mmCIF file of C-alpha atoms in Angstrom:
data_model
loop_
_atom_site.group_PDB
_atom_site.id
_atom_site.type_symbol
_atom_site.label_atom_id
_atom_site.label_comp_id
_atom_site.label_asym_id
_atom_site.label_seq_id
_atom_site.Cartn_x
_atom_site.Cartn_y
_atom_site.Cartn_z
ATOM 1 C CA MET F 1193 23.655 14.183 35.937
ATOM 2 C CA ASP F 1194 26.851 16.255 34.970
ATOM 3 C CA ASP F 1195 25.273 18.269 32.017
ATOM 4 C CA ASN F 1196 25.867 17.052 29.692
ATOM 5 C CA SER F 1197 23.412 14.171 30.391
ATOM 6 C CA LYS F 1198 21.085 17.047 30.616
ATOM 7 C CA ARG F 1199 21.236 18.328 27.346
ATOM 8 C CA PHE F 1200 20.940 15.174 25.602
ATOM 9 C CA LYS F 1201 17.812 14.273 27.541
ATOM 10 C CA LYS F 1202 16.561 17.223 26.639
ATOM 11 C CA GLN F 1203 16.786 16.538 22.984
ATOM 12 C CA LEU F 1204 15.959 12.815 23.820
ATOM 13 C CA GLU F 1205 12.183 14.608 25.337
ATOM 14 C CA GLU F 1206 11.352 16.778 22.287
ATOM 15 C CA VAL F 1207 12.008 13.954 19.284
ATOM 16 C CA THR F 1208 10.370 11.489 21.507
ATOM 17 C CA LYS F 1209 6.987 14.220 21.608
ATOM 18 C CA ASN F 1210 5.830 14.334 18.476
ATOM 19 C CA ALA F 1211 7.521 10.830 17.016
ATOM 20 C CA THR F 1212 4.369 8.477 15.023
ATOM 21 C CA THR F 1213 6.912 5.562 15.620
ATOM 22 C CA ILE F 1214 9.951 4.927 17.016
ATOM 23 C CA VAL F 1215 12.429 1.847 16.977
ATOM 24 C CA SER F 1216 14.337 0.329 18.911
ATOM 25 C CA SER F 1217 15.212 -3.274 19.843
ATOM 26 C CA GLY F 1218 14.677 -5.365 23.281
ATOM 27 C CA LYS F 1219 18.455 -4.655 24.670
ATOM 28 C CA THR F 1220 18.422 -1.043 24.102
ATOM 29 C CA MET F 1221 15.093 -0.767 25.839
ATOM 30 C CA ASN F 1222 16.720 -2.452 28.733
ATOM 31 C CA MET F 1223 19.823 0.003 28.587
ATOM 32 C CA MET F 1224 17.066 2.694 29.240
ATOM 33 C CA GLY F 1225 15.550 0.891 32.317
ATOM 34 C CA GLY F 1226 19.678 0.473 33.900
ATOM 35 C CA THR F 1227 19.900 3.991 33.984
ATOM 36 C CA GLY F 1228 16.843 5.396 34.963
ATOM 37 C CA GLU F 1229 15.017 5.421 31.834
ATOM 38 C CA LYS F 1230 11.128 5.419 32.342
ATOM 39 C CA VAL F 1231 9.517 2.707 29.949
ATOM 40 C CA GLU F 1232 6.008 2.550 29.668
ATOM 41 C CA LYS F 1233 3.731 0.549 28.669
ATOM 42 C CA ARG F 1234 0.026 2.265 27.767
ATOM 43 C CA PHE F 1235 -3.425 -0.306 28.200
ATOM 44 C CA ILE F 1236 -6.000 1.123 26.556
ATOM 45 C CA THR F 1237 -9.566 -0.617 26.574
ATOM 46 C CA TYR F 1238 -10.792 -1.765 23.075
ATOM 47 C CA GLU F 1239 -13.610 0.384 23.570
ATOM 48 C CA GLU F 1240 -11.172 3.786 23.960
ATOM 49 C CA TYR F 1241 -9.661 1.912 21.012
ATOM 50 C CA LEU F 1242 -12.369 2.070 18.776
ATOM 51 C CA ASP F 1243 -13.544 5.811 19.630
ATOM 52 C CA ASN F 1244 -9.900 6.991 19.041
ATOM 53 C CA LEU F 1245 -10.081 4.979 15.581
ATOM 54 C CA PHE F 1246 -12.518 5.668 14.748
ATOM 55 C CA LYS F 1247 -11.948 9.927 15.297
ATOM 56 C CA LYS F 1248 -9.224 9.545 14.048
ATOM 57 C CA LYS F 1249 -10.706 7.909 10.080
ATOM 58 C CA ARG F 1250 -13.935 10.122 10.360
ATOM 59 C CA ALA F 1251 -11.536 12.855 10.071
ATOM 60 C CA VAL F 1252 -9.659 12.876 7.256
ATOM 61 C CA ALA F 1253 -12.319 9.980 4.741
ATOM 62 C CA LEU F 1254 -14.056 12.311 2.645
ATOM 63 C CA GLN F 1255 -10.839 14.304 1.444
ATOM 64 C CA LEU F 1256 -9.224 10.826 0.325
ATOM 65 C CA VAL F 1257 -11.924 9.914 -1.123
ATOM 66 C CA THR F 1258 -13.366 12.400 -3.144
ATOM 67 C CA PRO F 1259 -10.946 11.718 -5.676
ATOM 68 C CA MET F 1260 -10.936 8.297 -6.383
ATOM 69 C CA PRO F 1261 -11.945 7.188 -10.002
ATOM 70 C CA MET F 1262 -14.821 6.287 -10.186
ATOM 71 C CA MET F 1263 -16.118 2.597 -12.418
ATOM 72 C CA ARG F 1264 -18.584 2.202 -15.181
ATOM 73 C CA ASP F 1265 -21.825 0.954 -13.387
ATOM 74 C CA ASN F 1266 -22.578 -1.060 -17.157
ATOM 75 C CA ILE F 1267 -20.495 -4.221 -16.912
ATOM 76 C CA GLY F 1268 -23.184 -6.315 -15.593
ATOM 77 C CA SER F 1269 -20.192 -8.487 -13.170
ATOM 78 C CA ALA F 1270 -21.412 -8.377 -9.614
ATOM 79 C CA ILE F 1271 -17.393 -9.182 -7.933
ATOM 80 C CA LEU F 1272 -16.084 -6.870 -9.517
ATOM 81 C CA HIS F 1273 -18.258 -4.034 -8.116
ATOM 82 C CA SER F 1274 -18.086 -6.149 -4.787
ATOM 83 C CA ILE F 1275 -14.320 -5.511 -5.356
ATOM 84 C CA PHE F 1276 -14.316 -1.895 -5.744
ATOM 85 C CA GLU F 1277 -16.834 -1.821 -2.946
ATOM 86 C CA GLU F 1278 -13.556 -3.011 -0.910
ATOM 87 C CA MET F 1279 -11.323 -1.293 -2.549
ATOM 88 C CA ARG F 1280 -13.202 2.305 -2.099
ATOM 89 C CA ASP F 1281 -13.266 1.069 1.859
ATOM 90 C CA SER F 1282 -10.133 0.787 1.938
ATOM 91 C CA LEU F 1283 -9.518 4.162 0.678
ATOM 92 C CA ALA F 1284 -12.114 6.457 2.885
ATOM 93 C CA LEU F 1285 -10.281 4.371 6.290
ATOM 94 C CA GLY F 1286 -6.897 5.298 4.597
ATOM 95 C CA MET F 1287 -6.269 1.395 4.452
ATOM 96 C CA PHE F 1288 -3.811 1.973 1.443
ATOM 97 C CA PRO F 1289 -2.575 -1.569 1.510
ATOM 98 C CA SER F 1290 -5.953 -3.177 0.790
ATOM 99 C CA ALA F 1291 -6.932 -0.579 -0.951
ATOM 100 C CA ILE F 1292 -3.513 -1.004 -3.093
ATOM 101 C CA MET F 1293 -4.345 -4.937 -3.783
ATOM 102 C CA HIS F 1294 -7.909 -4.528 -4.371
ATOM 103 C CA SER F 1295 -7.364 -2.158 -6.611
ATOM 104 C CA ILE F 1296 -5.239 -5.289 -8.816
ATOM 105 C CA LEU F 1297 -7.862 -7.678 -8.413
ATOM 106 C CA LEU F 1298 -10.546 -5.931 -9.788
ATOM 107 C CA LEU F 1299 -8.288 -5.161 -12.603
ATOM 108 C CA GLU F 1300 -7.005 -9.065 -12.724
ATOM 109 C CA TYR F 1301 -10.464 -10.249 -12.450
ATOM 110 C CA ALA F 1302 -11.735 -7.667 -14.942
ATOM 111 C CA MET F 1303 -9.545 -8.684 -18.296
ATOM 112 C CA ARG F 1304 -10.815 -12.607 -16.653
ATOM 113 C CA VAL F 1305 -14.528 -11.673 -17.390
ATOM 114 C CA ARG F 1306 -13.169 -9.947 -21.124
ATOM 115 C CA VAL F 1307 -10.995 -12.815 -22.273
ATOM 116 C CA TYR F 1308 -14.256 -14.720 -21.162
ATOM 117 C CA GLN F 1309 -16.965 -12.612 -23.198
ATOM 118 C CA GLU F 1310 -14.084 -13.795 -26.169
ATOM 119 C CA ARG F 1311 -14.372 -16.789 -26.002
ATOM 120 C CA LYS F 1312 -17.010 -17.116 -25.770
ATOM 121 C CA LYS F 1313 -18.507 -15.055 -28.788
ATOM 122 C CA THR F 1314 -16.361 -18.194 -31.063
ATOM 123 C CA ASN F 1315 -17.349 -21.343 -28.741
ATOM 124 C CA PRO F 1316 -20.563 -21.065 -26.517
ATOM 125 C CA LYS F 1317 -19.469 -23.878 -24.196
ATOM 126 C CA ALA F 1318 -16.386 -22.439 -22.826
ATOM 127 C CA GLU F 1319 -15.798 -22.377 -19.293
ATOM 128 C CA TRP F 1320 -14.625 -20.488 -16.664
ATOM 129 C CA LYS F 1321 -12.863 -23.044 -15.520
ATOM 130 C CA HIS F 1322 -9.834 -22.543 -18.237
ATOM 131 C CA ILE F 1323 -9.325 -18.816 -17.139
ATOM 132 C CA ALA F 1324 -9.549 -18.536 -13.583
ATOM 133 C CA GLY F 1325 -6.116 -19.143 -12.765
ATOM 134 C CA LEU F 1326 -4.818 -17.062 -15.291
ATOM 135 C CA LEU F 1327 -2.617 -13.186 -14.243
ATOM 136 C CA ILE F 1328 -1.981 -10.631 -16.399
ATOM 137 C CA LYS F 1329 0.700 -11.619 -18.459
ATOM 138 C CA PRO F 1330 -1.531 -14.485 -20.495
ATOM 139 C CA LEU F 1331 -4.195 -11.577 -20.401
ATOM 140 C CA SER F 1332 -2.743 -9.695 -21.347
ATOM 141 C CA THR F 1333 -1.757 -11.826 -24.925
ATOM 142 C CA ALA F 1334 -5.148 -13.030 -24.603
ATOM 143 C CA LEU F 1335 -6.910 -9.714 -24.646
ATOM 144 C CA LEU F 1336 -3.927 -8.506 -27.679
ATOM 145 C CA LYS F 1337 -5.369 -11.919 -29.936
ATOM 146 C CA ALA F 1338 -8.598 -11.092 -28.881
ATOM 147 C CA GLY F 1339 -8.561 -6.561 -30.792
ATOM 148 C CA VAL F 1340 -9.647 -5.705 -27.102
ATOM 149 C CA ILE F 1341 -6.049 -4.087 -26.160
ATOM 150 C CA ASP F 1342 -3.298 -2.981 -28.767
ATOM 151 C CA LYS F 1343 0.207 -3.727 -28.562
ATOM 152 C CA ASN F 1344 1.294 -0.222 -26.793
ATOM 153 C CA GLN F 1345 -1.736 -0.866 -23.990
ATOM 154 C CA LYS F 1346 -0.009 -5.451 -23.679
ATOM 155 C CA ALA F 1347 3.331 -3.618 -22.747
ATOM 156 C CA ASP F 1348 1.640 -1.091 -20.112
ATOM 157 C CA LEU F 1349 0.558 -3.942 -18.768
ATOM 158 C CA ILE F 1350 2.658 -6.175 -18.573
ATOM 159 C CA LYS F 1351 5.022 -3.298 -16.536
ATOM 160 C CA PHE F 1352 3.055 -3.025 -14.530
ATOM 161 C CA ASN F 1353 2.855 -6.315 -13.515
ATOM 162 C CA GLU F 1354 6.021 -6.598 -12.993
ATOM 163 C CA SER F 1355 7.375 -3.364 -11.362
ATOM 164 C CA ILE F 1356 4.118 -2.937 -9.339
ATOM 165 C CA ARG F 1357 1.497 -5.909 -9.076
ATOM 166 C CA ASN F 1358 4.106 -8.555 -8.800
ATOM 167 C CA PRO F 1359 6.347 -6.621 -5.997
ATOM 168 C CA TYR F 1360 3.085 -5.699 -4.475
ATOM 169 C CA MET F 1361 1.264 -9.131 -3.607
ATOM 170 C CA HIS F 1362 4.512 -10.725 -3.065
ATOM 171 C CA ILE F 1363 5.454 -8.160 -0.328
ATOM 172 C CA ASN F 1364 8.864 -7.093 -1.719
ATOM 173 C CA ILE F 1365 9.514 -4.593 0.715
ATOM 174 C CA TYR F 1366 12.564 -4.082 -0.725
ATOM 175 C CA GLU F 1367 11.571 -3.352 -3.985
ATOM 176 C CA LEU F 1368 9.144 -0.794 -3.826
ATOM 177 C CA THR F 1369 11.240 0.549 -1.536
ATOM 178 C CA LYS F 1370 13.925 1.723 -3.418
ATOM 179 C CA ASP F 1371 13.834 4.424 -4.321
ATOM 180 C CA ILE F 1372 12.287 6.224 -1.579
ATOM 181 C CA THR F 1373 13.947 8.023 1.316
ATOM 182 C CA LEU F 1374 13.028 9.694 4.836
ATOM 183 C CA ASP F 1375 14.126 11.873 6.633
ATOM 184 C CA ALA F 1376 14.860 9.870 10.781
ATOM 185 C CA THR F 1377 15.984 10.549 14.479
ATOM 186 C CA SER F 1378 19.188 8.837 15.600
ATOM 187 C CA VAL F 1379 19.133 8.029 19.783
ATOM 188 C CA ASP F 1380 22.596 6.518 20.277
ATOM 189 C CA ILE F 1381 22.016 5.840 24.069
ATOM 190 C CA VAL F 1382 25.732 5.804 24.658
ATOM 191 C CA LYS F 1383 27.308 8.242 24.014
ATOM 192 C CA GLU F 1384 24.491 10.203 24.368
ATOM 193 C CA GLU F 1385 24.074 11.980 21.120
ATOM 194 C CA VAL F 1386 20.787 12.649 19.164
ATOM 195 C CA LYS F 1387 21.546 13.287 14.833
ATOM 196 C CA ILE F 1388 18.690 14.791 12.845
ATOM 197 C CA MET F 1389 19.305 12.267 9.166
ATOM 198 C CA LYS F 1390 18.063 13.865 5.904
ATOM 199 C CA ASN F 1391 16.137 12.049 3.251
ATOM 200 C CA LEU F 1392 18.059 8.750 4.153
ATOM 201 C CA PRO F 1393 17.919 5.974 1.113
ATOM 202 C CA VAL F 1394 15.028 3.430 2.919
ATOM 203 C CA THR F 1395 16.930 0.852 1.007
ATOM 204 C CA ASP F 1396 19.811 1.001 2.898
ATOM 205 C CA HIS F 1397 18.531 1.029 6.236
ATOM 206 C CA PRO F 1398 16.014 -2.495 6.979
ATOM 207 C CA TYR F 1399 15.070 -0.515 9.952
ATOM 208 C CA LEU F 1400 12.705 2.037 7.987
ATOM 209 C CA TRP F 1401 11.605 -0.447 5.292
ATOM 210 C CA PHE F 1402 8.528 -0.666 7.200
ATOM 211 C CA ALA F 1403 7.871 2.868 7.249
ATOM 212 C CA GLY F 1404 9.493 3.741 4.021
ATOM 213 C CA LYS F 1405 6.238 1.376 2.986
ATOM 214 C CA LYS F 1406 3.579 3.377 4.440
ATOM 215 C CA LYS F 1407 5.408 5.857 2.222
ATOM 216 C CA TYR F 1408 5.061 4.415 -1.318
ATOM 217 C CA ASP F 1409 1.970 3.482 -0.040
ATOM 218 C CA ALA F 1410 0.653 6.496 0.637
ATOM 219 C CA MET F 1411 2.380 7.798 -2.397
ATOM 220 C CA ASN F 1412 1.288 5.806 -4.958
ATOM 221 C CA VAL F 1413 -2.085 4.368 -4.220
ATOM 222 C CA LEU F 1414 -4.466 7.040 -6.223
ATOM 223 C CA PRO F 1415 -1.957 6.708 -9.179
ATOM 224 C CA ILE F 1416 -2.907 2.624 -8.719
ATOM 225 C CA MET F 1417 -6.551 3.407 -8.777
ATOM 226 C CA ARG F 1418 -6.519 5.259 -11.822
ATOM 227 C CA LYS F 1419 -4.750 3.205 -13.485
ATOM 228 C CA CYS F 1420 -6.557 -0.124 -12.797
ATOM 229 C CA VAL F 1421 -9.782 1.638 -13.034
ATOM 230 C CA ASP F 1422 -9.098 3.397 -15.693
ATOM 231 C CA TYR F 1423 -8.381 0.001 -18.138
ATOM 232 C CA VAL F 1424 -10.933 -1.707 -16.490
ATOM 233 C CA ASN F 1425 -12.868 0.891 -17.893
ATOM 234 C CA LYS F 1426 -11.952 0.663 -20.977
ATOM 235 C CA LEU F 1427 -11.994 -2.880 -21.150
ATOM 236 C CA PHE F 1428 -15.739 -3.115 -22.068
ATOM 237 C CA ASP F 1429 -15.666 -0.073 -24.307
ATOM 238 C CA LYS F 1430 -15.872 -2.566 -27.327
#
């Protein structure tokens, strides 16, 4: 092994020892094996996996759940309270995608409940089945008509629907990560080069989309939760 290879090997060890995620193609893995680099697979039991998982989650659970917004307790909907509990549990366990999706579900279902209540006022025989499939845009129109929300709130809800709800529920990772940047390390095992790259636009590098999505989740989970819970609380003010 020449000096350049020794230097590369040392750099590789330094950048990988504290890495949280490493992305590599099967071709690269085979090439590393062919050059004598060890690519090891480690098996752990479910018991060890769960012990490590719970220890990691417990360490930050209180910090995560403390700033969580609270939903009013006088709505009278077991379904809304169940969704809220799932949202809270997801946040405490650091399951940000689940917390975000439950926040969206909470808002949508609360809007349906409020529309149903308004329809019952003028038509006691109004049926839930006609509301069950309504999404945010038609629900916001109905709530505006009923005087539950104003024009600005309707516009805000529709913007939320188009910029957050739809991309998230349909897993449009490209849309969600278009403004996300990441620092990453590139390793070229053929040229034996290690490059540190700063502020990479995630959308330009598909292999970073999953990492960009994680960053998006961590940055936006609380703002999205606060927005959704705040609207739920306001819907039942009148």
